[in-house]
Tab-separated table of C-alpha atoms in Angstrom:
chain	number	residue	atom	x	y	z
A	214	MET	CA	-8.742	-19.197	4.224
A	215	ASN	CA	-5.929	-17.854	1.749
A	216	ALA	CA	-3.707	-15.574	3.678
A	217	THR	CA	-3.525	-13.115	0.686
A	218	ALA	CA	-7.418	-12.954	0.421
A	219	ASN	CA	-7.478	-9.640	2.376
A	220	VAL	CA	-4.621	-8.023	0.647
A	221	PRO	CA	-5.627	-4.952	-1.356
A	222	PRO	CA	-5.079	-5.142	-4.931
A	223	ILE	CA	-2.669	-2.918	-6.660
A	224	TYR	CA	-3.484	0.044	-9.162
A	225	ALA	CA	-0.950	1.867	-10.783
A	226	LEU	CA	-0.599	5.786	-11.152
A	227	VAL	CA	1.609	7.474	-13.621
A	228	LEU	CA	2.313	10.952	-12.749
A	229	ALA	CA	2.075	12.956	-15.801
A	230	GLY	CA	0.820	16.364	-14.440
A	231	GLY	CA	3.870	18.100	-14.012
A	232	ARG	CA	4.799	21.300	-15.947
A	233	SER	CA	8.174	20.203	-17.254
A	234	THR	CA	9.663	23.542	-16.562
A	235	ARG	CA	13.291	22.527	-16.634
A	236	MET	CA	12.874	20.262	-19.589
A	237	GLN	CA	10.945	23.148	-21.573
A	238	ARG	CA	9.019	20.337	-23.140
A	239	ASP	CA	6.305	18.002	-21.951
A	240	LYS	CA	8.101	15.213	-20.391
A	241	ALA	CA	5.365	12.769	-20.871
A	242	ALA	CA	5.659	13.214	-24.703
A	243	LEU	CA	9.337	12.579	-25.042
A	244	VAL	CA	10.335	9.534	-26.993
A	245	TYR	CA	12.724	6.976	-25.719
A	246	HIS	CA	11.595	3.645	-26.765
A	247	GLY	CA	10.007	4.305	-30.083
A	248	ARG	CA	7.016	5.947	-28.461
A	249	SER	CA	6.068	8.534	-25.993
A	250	GLN	CA	7.517	7.818	-22.377
A	251	LEU	CA	3.769	8.051	-20.985
A	252	GLU	CA	2.594	5.383	-23.338
A	253	TRP	CA	5.599	3.210	-22.594
A	254	ALA	CA	5.153	3.614	-18.882
A	255	VAL	CA	1.353	2.694	-18.941
A	256	SER	CA	2.297	-0.311	-21.184
A	257	PHE	CA	5.031	-1.365	-18.934
A	258	LEU	CA	2.764	-1.264	-15.741
A	259	GLN	CA	-0.251	-3.162	-17.379
A	260	ARG	CA	1.664	-6.411	-17.066
A	261	HIS	CA	1.774	-6.062	-13.461
A	262	VAL	CA	-1.124	-4.464	-11.767
A	263	GLN	CA	-5.040	-4.653	-12.332
A	264	ARG	CA	-5.577	-1.171	-13.553
A	265	VAL	CA	-3.485	1.672	-14.637
A	266	PHE	CA	-4.332	5.268	-14.339
A	267	VAL	CA	-2.594	8.563	-15.559
A	268	SER	CA	-2.425	11.512	-13.084
A	269	VAL	CA	-3.220	14.901	-14.877
A	270	ARG	CA	-4.138	18.391	-14.103
A	271	PRO	CA	-7.647	19.775	-14.931
A	272	ASP	CA	-6.297	21.351	-18.075
A	273	GLN	CA	-4.657	18.232	-19.423
A	274	THR	CA	-7.545	15.993	-19.689
A	275	LYS	CA	-7.869	16.500	-23.461
A	276	ASP	CA	-4.195	16.576	-24.310
A	277	PRO	CA	-3.642	14.253	-27.051
A	278	VAL	CA	-0.797	12.433	-25.314
A	279	ARG	CA	-3.031	11.864	-22.078
A	280	ALA	CA	-6.586	11.592	-23.417
A	281	ARG	CA	-6.406	8.143	-24.581
A	282	PHE	CA	-5.681	6.701	-21.041
A	283	ASP	CA	-7.960	6.471	-17.851
A	284	GLN	CA	-7.182	9.482	-15.969
A	285	ILE	CA	-7.298	10.729	-12.362
A	286	VAL	CA	-7.525	14.500	-12.241
A	287	ASP	CA	-5.869	16.396	-9.405
A	288	THR	CA	-8.152	18.092	-7.274
A	289	GLN	CA	-5.737	20.520	-5.511
A	290	ASP	CA	-3.354	22.981	-7.125
A	291	ASP	CA	0.362	23.579	-6.762
A	292	LEU	CA	1.211	20.665	-4.412
A	293	GLY	CA	3.205	18.696	-6.965
A	294	PRO	CA	3.133	14.714	-7.162
A	295	ILE	CA	1.458	14.332	-3.810
A	296	ALA	CA	-1.644	15.891	-5.278
A	297	GLY	CA	-1.849	13.131	-7.796
A	298	ILE	CA	-1.426	10.475	-4.956
A	299	MET	CA	-3.995	12.157	-2.842
A	300	ALA	CA	-6.720	12.005	-5.977
A	301	ALA	CA	-6.168	8.537	-6.711
A	302	GLN	CA	-6.539	7.653	-3.099
A	303	ALA	CA	-9.830	9.556	-2.784
A	304	GLN	CA	-11.242	7.869	-6.033
A	305	HIS	CA	-10.195	4.410	-5.247
A	306	PRO	CA	-9.428	4.283	-1.258
A	307	ASP	CA	-9.440	0.535	-0.903
A	308	VAL	CA	-6.588	-0.342	-3.253
A	309	ALA	CA	-2.898	0.005	-3.035
A	310	TRP	CA	-1.270	2.464	-5.413
A	311	LEU	CA	1.897	1.763	-7.342
A	312	VAL	CA	3.027	5.410	-8.095
A	313	LEU	CA	5.510	5.959	-10.850
A	314	ALA	CA	6.952	9.316	-12.240
A	315	CYS	CA	6.699	9.380	-16.025
A	316	ASP	CA	10.347	10.421	-16.428
A	317	LEU	CA	12.044	7.143	-15.734
A	318	PRO	CA	13.107	5.668	-18.976
A	319	PHE	CA	15.598	3.303	-17.435
A	320	LEU	CA	13.157	1.520	-15.271
A	321	ASP	CA	13.498	-2.224	-15.897
A	322	GLU	CA	11.491	-5.437	-15.348
A	323	GLY	CA	13.788	-6.470	-12.336
A	324	THR	CA	13.246	-3.291	-10.508
A	325	LEU	CA	9.510	-3.219	-10.796
A	326	THR	CA	9.156	-6.990	-9.880
A	327	THR	CA	11.281	-6.513	-6.957
A	328	LEU	CA	9.037	-3.804	-5.712
A	329	ILE	CA	5.851	-5.873	-6.077
A	330	ALA	CA	7.333	-9.021	-4.766
A	331	ALA	CA	8.648	-7.375	-1.433
A	332	ARG	CA	5.613	-5.361	-0.679
A	333	GLN	CA	4.564	-5.330	2.703
A	334	PRO	CA	0.810	-4.531	2.969
A	335	GLN	CA	0.897	-4.073	6.745
A	336	ARG	CA	3.086	-0.992	6.276
A	337	LEU	CA	2.069	2.474	4.955
A	338	ALA	CA	4.367	2.064	1.863
A	339	THR	CA	6.890	-0.056	0.121
A	340	ALA	CA	9.653	1.987	-1.656
A	341	PHE	CA	13.402	1.765	-2.684
A	342	ARG	CA	16.348	3.512	-1.033
A	343	SER	CA	17.724	5.829	-3.622
A	344	SER	CA	21.205	4.628	-4.972
A	345	HIS	CA	22.237	8.340	-4.895
A	346	ASP	CA	21.423	9.573	-1.303
A	347	VAL	CA	19.793	6.317	0.208
A	348	LEU	CA	16.538	8.330	0.920
A	349	PRO	CA	13.420	6.655	0.060
A	350	GLU	CA	12.421	6.962	-3.588
A	351	PRO	CA	8.777	8.252	-3.534
A	352	LEU	CA	7.812	8.079	-7.137
A	353	CYS	CA	8.429	4.525	-7.741
A	354	ALA	CA	6.677	3.041	-4.574
A	355	ILE	CA	3.545	1.364	-3.443
A	356	TYR	CA	1.218	3.299	-1.169
A	357	GLU	CA	-1.081	1.016	0.963
A	358	PRO	CA	-4.662	2.200	1.598
A	359	ALA	CA	-3.871	2.970	5.264
A	360	SER	CA	-1.394	5.751	4.036
A	361	ARG	CA	-4.343	7.817	2.922
A	362	GLU	CA	-5.120	9.417	6.261
A	363	ALA	CA	-1.418	9.762	7.078
A	364	ILE	CA	-0.874	11.694	3.856
A	365	LEU	CA	-3.805	13.967	4.506
A	366	THR	CA	-2.542	14.814	7.695
A	367	HIS	CA	1.009	15.487	6.244
A	368	VAL	CA	-0.410	17.769	3.697
A	369	ALA	CA	-2.780	19.627	6.189
A	370	SER	CA	0.330	20.316	8.432
A	371	GLY	CA	1.769	22.440	5.440
A	372	LYS	CA	3.850	19.718	3.890
A	373	ASN	CA	3.773	18.354	0.370
A	374	CYS	CA	7.050	16.342	-0.207
A	375	PRO	CA	6.202	12.667	-0.696
A	376	ARG	CA	9.824	11.788	0.283
A	377	LYS	CA	9.597	13.638	3.611
A	378	PHE	CA	6.313	11.603	4.001
A	379	LEU	CA	8.106	8.394	3.657
A	380	ILE	CA	11.085	9.371	5.646
A	381	ASN	CA	8.693	9.900	8.762
A	382	SER	CA	6.398	6.821	8.085
A	383	ASP	CA	6.249	3.048	8.660
A	384	VAL	CA	7.761	2.080	5.296
A	385	GLN	CA	9.519	-1.040	3.922
A	386	LEU	CA	12.627	0.093	2.308
A	387	LEU	CA	14.403	-1.948	-0.356
A	388	ASP	CA	17.788	-1.802	-2.094
A	389	GLU	CA	17.512	-0.937	-5.927
A	390	PRO	CA	18.554	-4.213	-7.809
A	391	ASN	CA	19.774	-1.799	-10.615
A	392	PRO	CA	21.235	1.461	-9.227
A	393	HIS	CA	20.315	3.328	-12.560
A	394	ALA	CA	16.765	2.157	-12.995
A	395	LEU	CA	15.300	5.113	-11.199
A	396	ASP	CA	17.372	7.850	-12.599
A	397	ASN	CA	15.149	10.560	-13.971
A	398	VAL	CA	15.475	12.999	-16.865
A	399	ASN	CA	14.761	16.594	-15.977
A	400	THR	CA	16.592	18.893	-18.618
A	401	PRO	CA	17.377	18.646	-22.309
A	402	ASP	CA	20.939	17.560	-21.745
A	403	GLU	CA	19.938	14.726	-19.510
A	404	TYR	CA	17.342	13.703	-22.129
A	405	GLY	CA	20.130	13.480	-24.897
A	406	SER	CA	22.253	11.543	-22.536
A	407	ALA	CA	19.248	9.372	-21.886
A	408	VAL	CA	18.208	8.754	-25.656
A	409	ALA	CA	22.062	8.143	-26.507
A	410	ALA	CA	22.288	5.516	-23.816
A	411	LEU	CA	19.046	3.779	-24.718
A	412	SER	CA	19.583	3.834	-28.612
A	413	PRO	CA	22.897	5.178	-29.692
A	414	THR	CA	23.526	5.849	-33.541
A	415	GLU	CA	24.527	2.866	-35.629
A	416	ILE	CA	28.240	3.195	-36.773
A	417	PRO	CA	28.729	2.723	-40.621
A	418	GLY	CA	31.723	1.465	-42.218
A	419	ALA	CA	33.160	-0.778	-39.346
A	420	LYS	CA	36.122	-2.134	-41.454
A	421	ASN	CA	37.284	1.052	-43.272
A	422	VAL	CA	40.609	1.615	-41.369
A	423	ASP	CA	43.880	0.297	-42.922
A	424	ALA	CA	45.350	-1.528	-40.070
A	425	ALA	CA	48.828	-1.103	-41.225
A	426	THR	CA	48.770	2.712	-41.665
A	427	GLY	CA	46.012	3.847	-39.091
A	428	ARG	CA	44.455	5.807	-42.022
A	429	VAL	CA	40.862	5.920	-42.893
A	430	ARG	CA	40.480	4.227	-46.378
A	431	ILE	CA	38.996	6.411	-49.131
A	432	GLY	CA	35.125	6.691	-49.098
A	433	ALA	CA	34.949	5.948	-45.320
A	434	ALA	CA	33.619	8.556	-42.873
A	435	PRO	CA	35.954	10.968	-41.514
A	436	ALA	CA	37.463	9.580	-38.112
A	437	THR	CA	39.908	10.919	-35.522
A	438	VAL	CA	42.957	8.684	-34.992
A	439	LEU	CA	44.139	8.166	-31.637
A	440	ASN	CA	46.708	5.790	-30.603
A	441	ALA	CA	45.996	3.288	-33.573
A	442	THR	CA	47.717	-0.065	-33.572
A	443	PRO	CA	47.291	-3.053	-35.801
A	444	ALA	CA	44.374	-4.155	-33.654
A	445	ASP	CA	42.806	-0.887	-33.964
A	446	LYS	CA	39.032	-0.425	-33.896
A	447	ARG	CA	36.683	2.102	-35.414
A	448	ILE	CA	34.490	3.520	-32.479
A	449	LYS	CA	31.501	5.724	-32.550
A	450	VAL	CA	31.642	8.168	-29.555
A	451	GLN	CA	29.037	10.409	-28.231
A	452	TYR	CA	29.355	13.351	-25.815
A	453	TYR	CA	26.658	15.077	-23.828
A	454	ALA	CA	26.240	18.130	-21.410
A	455	ILE	CA	29.686	19.053	-20.020
A	456	LEU	CA	31.537	16.616	-22.056
A	457	ARG	CA	30.013	17.981	-25.398
A	458	GLU	CA	31.181	21.553	-24.484
A	459	GLN	CA	34.727	20.414	-23.520
A	460	ALA	CA	35.150	18.358	-26.625
A	461	GLY	CA	33.474	21.084	-28.850
A	462	ARG	CA	31.436	18.521	-30.699
A	463	SER	CA	28.536	16.029	-29.873
A	464	ASP	CA	29.957	12.850	-31.548
A	465	GLU	CA	32.752	11.510	-33.611
A	466	SER	CA	34.215	8.424	-35.101
A	467	VAL	CA	37.584	7.397	-33.779
A	468	VAL	CA	40.238	5.048	-34.585
A	469	THR	CA	41.806	3.797	-31.548
A	470	GLY	CA	43.682	0.745	-30.063
A	471	ALA	CA	41.943	1.212	-26.645
A	472	ASN	CA	40.628	-2.104	-25.266
A	473	THR	CA	38.092	-0.979	-22.763
A	474	PRO	CA	36.005	2.247	-22.212
A	475	ARG	CA	38.382	3.465	-19.574
A	476	ASP	CA	41.449	3.251	-21.929
A	477	LEU	CA	39.268	5.156	-24.476
A	478	TYR	CA	38.318	7.738	-22.068
A	479	ASN	CA	41.652	8.301	-21.060
A	480	GLU	CA	42.920	8.626	-24.852
A	481	LEU	CA	40.203	11.244	-25.367
A	482	LYS	CA	41.017	13.074	-22.001
A	483	SER	CA	44.562	13.621	-23.287
A	484	ARG	CA	43.030	15.400	-26.386
A	485	TYR	CA	40.146	17.269	-24.754
A	486	PRO	CA	40.017	19.246	-21.361
A	487	PHE	CA	37.706	16.734	-19.791
A	488	SER	CA	37.263	17.734	-16.134
A	489	LEU	CA	35.320	14.625	-14.899
A	490	ALA	CA	37.094	11.408	-13.666
A	491	PRO	CA	35.607	8.030	-15.185
A	492	GLU	CA	34.202	7.206	-11.681
A	493	MET	CA	31.951	10.444	-12.004
A	494	LEU	CA	30.494	9.152	-15.343
A	495	ARG	CA	28.653	6.149	-16.505
A	496	VAL	CA	29.428	4.448	-19.748
A	497	ALA	CA	26.941	2.795	-22.389
A	498	VAL	CA	28.230	0.427	-24.935
A	499	ASN	CA	25.766	-0.387	-27.873
A	500	ALA	CA	22.719	0.869	-25.926
A	501	GLU	CA	23.383	-0.922	-22.747
A	502	PHE	CA	25.103	0.417	-19.612
A	503	GLY	CA	28.432	-1.241	-19.254
A	504	GLU	CA	31.514	-1.695	-17.234
A	505	TRP	CA	34.639	0.482	-17.551
A	506	SER	CA	36.785	-2.759	-17.893
A	507	GLN	CA	34.501	-4.499	-20.547
A	508	ARG	CA	36.308	-5.335	-23.830
A	509	LEU	CA	35.468	-3.030	-26.856
A	510	ALA	CA	35.161	-4.481	-30.342
A	511	ASP	CA	35.493	-2.971	-33.805
A	512	GLY	CA	32.092	-1.134	-34.698
A	513	ASP	CA	31.063	-0.476	-31.180
A	514	SER	CA	29.212	2.824	-30.177
A	515	VAL	CA	30.226	4.203	-26.883
A	516	VAL	CA	28.459	7.015	-24.794
A	517	PHE	CA	29.995	8.635	-21.799
A	518	ILE	CA	27.123	9.985	-19.682
A	519	PRO	CA	27.703	12.816	-17.240
A	520	PRO	CA	25.503	12.469	-13.736
A	521	VAL	CA	22.063	12.448	-14.237
A	522	ALA	CA	19.933	13.625	-11.190
A	523	GLY	CA	18.377	10.888	-9.058
A	524	GLY	CA	14.739	10.461	-8.036
């Protein structure tokens, strides 16, 4: 007999029942990848599991962002994400549930396939250790059918935190293959940083700087000249959150001889009162997370990203 014959299938549940209080907008409706985050998450999961459902509150069933998807409606109020997990397990108790928060725009294929491949059906759940605090990440995790009774007991004892449930349960914990894949987005500033990292603005006029003088040619967009050299570059820089406040602007074009993002940040730090060291930031170059030591080229777009809250 096939050893996997008795392994429960996996269904997915996208948690979209939150009130988005800190974001002040519906997080499920935010656009990152050319469509709503909820639509993207459902489509992303459909390639990996048998069925995908969206977790909603009773008052959200007809919401246009959610109505088009198969739904599982919360049956208990004010319990947070664990209410969605409980409702899903009650409706389909014999399957494993891959539970995913709807505010994870950096989730990638490698992270999801790692989770599924390393699944341990004999345990209550399989989850990642957070790259931020090494605690279990409860909202990108697989909950086995056997976890249902344990979760009900957890809630009956007055606890509703799925992370604490995982901490105190028999769980398979994995290291994240991408330490930023499970960074969530909770505030308008974090949303701005995420959008910039995923799809930064195109830079017009890449060759509009006179290499001999360091001056921007007539007709080019205005640019700030830093430590320009004959090998200078025109770089589009974007600032978010505290960096935007300290720079007094959200973006600018600069002409610089900086060879790496670290060199560029240090030049900018001498111009603006930036209080964060490079080690406290992430950098994205041309829509991809990059290294502080990678080489910059003329026409690159660079985003310096302050810390974003983890799971």
